[in-house]
PDB file of C-alpha atoms in Angstrom:
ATOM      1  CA  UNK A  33       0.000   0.000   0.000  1.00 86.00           C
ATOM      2  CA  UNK A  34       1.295   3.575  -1.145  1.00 96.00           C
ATOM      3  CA  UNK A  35       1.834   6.124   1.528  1.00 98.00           C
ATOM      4  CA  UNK A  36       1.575   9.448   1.648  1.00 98.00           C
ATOM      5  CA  UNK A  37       2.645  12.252   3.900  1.00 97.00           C
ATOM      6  CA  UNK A  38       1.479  16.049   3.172  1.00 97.00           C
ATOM      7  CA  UNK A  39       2.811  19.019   4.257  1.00 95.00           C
ATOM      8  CA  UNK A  40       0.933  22.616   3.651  1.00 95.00           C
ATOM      9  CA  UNK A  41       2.044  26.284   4.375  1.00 92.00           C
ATOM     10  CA  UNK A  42       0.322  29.310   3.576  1.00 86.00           C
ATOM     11  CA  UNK A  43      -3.162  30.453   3.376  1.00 86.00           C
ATOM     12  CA  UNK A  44      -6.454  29.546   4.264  1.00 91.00           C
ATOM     13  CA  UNK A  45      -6.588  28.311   0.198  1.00 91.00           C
ATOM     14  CA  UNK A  46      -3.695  26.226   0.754  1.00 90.00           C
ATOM     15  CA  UNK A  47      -5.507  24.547   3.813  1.00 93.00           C
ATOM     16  CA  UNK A  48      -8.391  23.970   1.873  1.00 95.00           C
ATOM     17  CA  UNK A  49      -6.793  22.687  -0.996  1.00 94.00           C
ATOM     18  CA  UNK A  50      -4.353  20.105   1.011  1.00 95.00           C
ATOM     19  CA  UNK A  51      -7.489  18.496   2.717  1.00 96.00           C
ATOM     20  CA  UNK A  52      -9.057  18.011  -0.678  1.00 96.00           C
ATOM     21  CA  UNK A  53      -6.252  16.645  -1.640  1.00 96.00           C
ATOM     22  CA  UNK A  54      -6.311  14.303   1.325  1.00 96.00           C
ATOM     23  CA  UNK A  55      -9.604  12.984   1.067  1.00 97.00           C
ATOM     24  CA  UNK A  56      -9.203  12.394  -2.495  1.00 97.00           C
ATOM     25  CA  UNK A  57      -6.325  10.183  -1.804  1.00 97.00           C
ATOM     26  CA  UNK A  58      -7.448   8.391   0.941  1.00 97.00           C
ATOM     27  CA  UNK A  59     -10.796   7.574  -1.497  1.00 97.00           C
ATOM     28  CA  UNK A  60      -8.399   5.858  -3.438  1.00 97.00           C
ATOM     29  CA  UNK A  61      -7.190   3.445  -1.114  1.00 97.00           C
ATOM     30  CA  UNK A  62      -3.687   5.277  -0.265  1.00 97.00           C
ATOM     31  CA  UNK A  63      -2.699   5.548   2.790  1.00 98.00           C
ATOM     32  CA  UNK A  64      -2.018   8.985   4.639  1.00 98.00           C
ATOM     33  CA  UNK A  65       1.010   9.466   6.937  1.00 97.00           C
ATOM     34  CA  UNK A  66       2.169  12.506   9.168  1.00 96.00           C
ATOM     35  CA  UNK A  67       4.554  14.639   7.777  1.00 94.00           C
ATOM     36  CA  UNK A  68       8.007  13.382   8.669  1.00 89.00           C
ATOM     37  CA  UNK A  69       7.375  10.296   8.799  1.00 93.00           C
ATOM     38  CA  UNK A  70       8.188   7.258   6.356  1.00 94.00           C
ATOM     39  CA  UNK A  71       6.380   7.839   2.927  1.00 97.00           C
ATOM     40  CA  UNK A  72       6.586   6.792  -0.278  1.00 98.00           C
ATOM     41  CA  UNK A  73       5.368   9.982  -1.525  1.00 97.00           C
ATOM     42  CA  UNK A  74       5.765  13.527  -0.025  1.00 97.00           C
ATOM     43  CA  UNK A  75       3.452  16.235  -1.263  1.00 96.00           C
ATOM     44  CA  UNK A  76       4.169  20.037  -0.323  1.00 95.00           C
ATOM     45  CA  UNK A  77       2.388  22.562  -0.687  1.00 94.00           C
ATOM     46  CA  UNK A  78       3.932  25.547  -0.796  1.00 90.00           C
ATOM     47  CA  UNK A  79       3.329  29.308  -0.257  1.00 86.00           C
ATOM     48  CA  UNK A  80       5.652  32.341  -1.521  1.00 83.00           C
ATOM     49  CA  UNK A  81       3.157  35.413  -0.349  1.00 84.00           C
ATOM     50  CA  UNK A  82       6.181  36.591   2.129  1.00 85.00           C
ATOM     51  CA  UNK A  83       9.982  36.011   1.765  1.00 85.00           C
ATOM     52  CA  UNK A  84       9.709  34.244   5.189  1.00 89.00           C
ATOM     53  CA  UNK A  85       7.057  31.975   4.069  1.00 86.00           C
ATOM     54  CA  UNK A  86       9.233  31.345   0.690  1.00 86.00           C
ATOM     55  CA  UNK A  87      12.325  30.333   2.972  1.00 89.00           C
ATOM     56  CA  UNK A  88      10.171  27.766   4.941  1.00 91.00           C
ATOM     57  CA  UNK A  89       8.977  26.546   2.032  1.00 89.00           C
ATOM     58  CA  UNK A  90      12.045  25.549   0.743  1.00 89.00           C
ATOM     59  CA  UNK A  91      13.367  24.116   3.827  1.00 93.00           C
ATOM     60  CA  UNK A  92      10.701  21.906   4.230  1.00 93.00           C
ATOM     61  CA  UNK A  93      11.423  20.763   0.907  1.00 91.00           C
ATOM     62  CA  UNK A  94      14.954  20.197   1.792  1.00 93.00           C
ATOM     63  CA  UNK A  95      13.817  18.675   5.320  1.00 94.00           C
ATOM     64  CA  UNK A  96      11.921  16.074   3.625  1.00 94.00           C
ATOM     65  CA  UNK A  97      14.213  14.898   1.000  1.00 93.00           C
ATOM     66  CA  UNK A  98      17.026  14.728   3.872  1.00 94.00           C
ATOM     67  CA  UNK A  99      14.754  12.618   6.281  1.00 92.00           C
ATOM     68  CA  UNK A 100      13.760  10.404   3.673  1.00 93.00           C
ATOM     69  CA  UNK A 101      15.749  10.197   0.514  1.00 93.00           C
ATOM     70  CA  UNK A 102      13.882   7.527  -1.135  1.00 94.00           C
ATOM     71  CA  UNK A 103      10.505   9.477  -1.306  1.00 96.00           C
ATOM     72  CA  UNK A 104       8.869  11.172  -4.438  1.00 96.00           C
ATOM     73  CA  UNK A 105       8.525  14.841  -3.760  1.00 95.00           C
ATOM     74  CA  UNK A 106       5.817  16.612  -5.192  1.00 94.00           C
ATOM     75  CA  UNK A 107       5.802  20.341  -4.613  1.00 91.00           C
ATOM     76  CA  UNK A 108       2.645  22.242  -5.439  1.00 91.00           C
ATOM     77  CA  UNK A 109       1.468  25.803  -4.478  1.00 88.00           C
ATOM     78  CA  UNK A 110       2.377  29.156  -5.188  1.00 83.00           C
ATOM     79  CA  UNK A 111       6.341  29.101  -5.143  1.00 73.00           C
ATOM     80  CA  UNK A 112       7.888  28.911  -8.677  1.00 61.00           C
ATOM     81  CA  UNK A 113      11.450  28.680  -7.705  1.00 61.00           C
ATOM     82  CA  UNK A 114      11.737  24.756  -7.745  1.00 53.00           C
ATOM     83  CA  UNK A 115      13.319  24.099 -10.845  1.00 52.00           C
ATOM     84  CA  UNK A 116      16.057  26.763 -10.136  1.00 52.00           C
ATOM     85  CA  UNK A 117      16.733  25.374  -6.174  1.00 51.00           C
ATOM     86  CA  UNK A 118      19.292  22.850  -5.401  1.00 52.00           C
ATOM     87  CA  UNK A 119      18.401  20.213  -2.932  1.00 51.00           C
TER      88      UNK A 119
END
Protein backbone atom coordinates (compact mmCIF):
# COMPACT_ATOMS: atom_id res chain seq x y z
CA UNK A 1 0.00 0.00 0.00
CA UNK A 2 1.29 3.58 -1.15
CA UNK A 3 1.83 6.12 1.53
CA UNK A 4 1.58 9.45 1.65
CA UNK A 5 2.64 12.25 3.90
CA UNK A 6 1.48 16.05 3.17
CA UNK A 7 2.81 19.02 4.26
CA UNK A 8 0.93 22.62 3.65
CA UNK A 9 2.04 26.28 4.37
CA UNK A 10 0.32 29.31 3.58
CA UNK A 11 -3.16 30.45 3.38
CA UNK A 12 -6.45 29.55 4.26
CA UNK A 13 -6.59 28.31 0.20
CA UNK A 14 -3.69 26.23 0.75
CA UNK A 15 -5.51 24.55 3.81
CA UNK A 16 -8.39 23.97 1.87
CA UNK A 17 -6.79 22.69 -1.00
CA UNK A 18 -4.35 20.10 1.01
CA UNK A 19 -7.49 18.50 2.72
CA UNK A 20 -9.06 18.01 -0.68
CA UNK A 21 -6.25 16.65 -1.64
CA UNK A 22 -6.31 14.30 1.33
CA UNK A 23 -9.60 12.98 1.07
CA UNK A 24 -9.20 12.39 -2.50
CA UNK A 25 -6.33 10.18 -1.80
CA UNK A 26 -7.45 8.39 0.94
CA UNK A 27 -10.80 7.57 -1.50
CA UNK A 28 -8.40 5.86 -3.44
CA UNK A 29 -7.19 3.44 -1.11
CA UNK A 30 -3.69 5.28 -0.26
CA UNK A 31 -2.70 5.55 2.79
CA UNK A 32 -2.02 8.99 4.64
CA UNK A 33 1.01 9.47 6.94
CA UNK A 34 2.17 12.51 9.17
CA UNK A 35 4.55 14.64 7.78
CA UNK A 36 8.01 13.38 8.67
CA UNK A 37 7.38 10.30 8.80
CA UNK A 38 8.19 7.26 6.36
CA UNK A 39 6.38 7.84 2.93
CA UNK A 40 6.59 6.79 -0.28
CA UNK A 41 5.37 9.98 -1.53
CA UNK A 42 5.77 13.53 -0.02
CA UNK A 43 3.45 16.23 -1.26
CA UNK A 44 4.17 20.04 -0.32
CA UNK A 45 2.39 22.56 -0.69
CA UNK A 46 3.93 25.55 -0.80
CA UNK A 47 3.33 29.31 -0.26
CA UNK A 48 5.65 32.34 -1.52
CA UNK A 49 3.16 35.41 -0.35
CA UNK A 50 6.18 36.59 2.13
CA UNK A 51 9.98 36.01 1.76
CA UNK A 52 9.71 34.24 5.19
CA UNK A 53 7.06 31.97 4.07
CA UNK A 54 9.23 31.34 0.69
CA UNK A 55 12.33 30.33 2.97
CA UNK A 56 10.17 27.77 4.94
CA UNK A 57 8.98 26.55 2.03
CA UNK A 58 12.05 25.55 0.74
CA UNK A 59 13.37 24.12 3.83
CA UNK A 60 10.70 21.91 4.23
CA UNK A 61 11.42 20.76 0.91
CA UNK A 62 14.95 20.20 1.79
CA UNK A 63 13.82 18.67 5.32
CA UNK A 64 11.92 16.07 3.62
CA UNK A 65 14.21 14.90 1.00
CA UNK A 66 17.03 14.73 3.87
CA UNK A 67 14.75 12.62 6.28
CA UNK A 68 13.76 10.40 3.67
CA UNK A 69 15.75 10.20 0.51
CA UNK A 70 13.88 7.53 -1.14
CA UNK A 71 10.50 9.48 -1.31
CA UNK A 72 8.87 11.17 -4.44
CA UNK A 73 8.53 14.84 -3.76
CA UNK A 74 5.82 16.61 -5.19
CA UNK A 75 5.80 20.34 -4.61
CA UNK A 76 2.65 22.24 -5.44
CA UNK A 77 1.47 25.80 -4.48
CA UNK A 78 2.38 29.16 -5.19
CA UNK A 79 6.34 29.10 -5.14
CA UNK A 80 7.89 28.91 -8.68
CA UNK A 81 11.45 28.68 -7.71
CA UNK A 82 11.74 24.76 -7.74
CA UNK A 83 13.32 24.10 -10.85
CA UNK A 84 16.06 26.76 -10.14
CA UNK A 85 16.73 25.37 -6.17
CA UNK A 86 19.29 22.85 -5.40
CA UNK A 87 18.40 20.21 -2.93
Amino acid sequence: MTTIAVATLGCKVNQFESEALLDALEQRGYTIVPFGKSADITIINTCAVTQRADFQSRQMVRRASRSNPNTLIIVTGCSLRWNRMPL
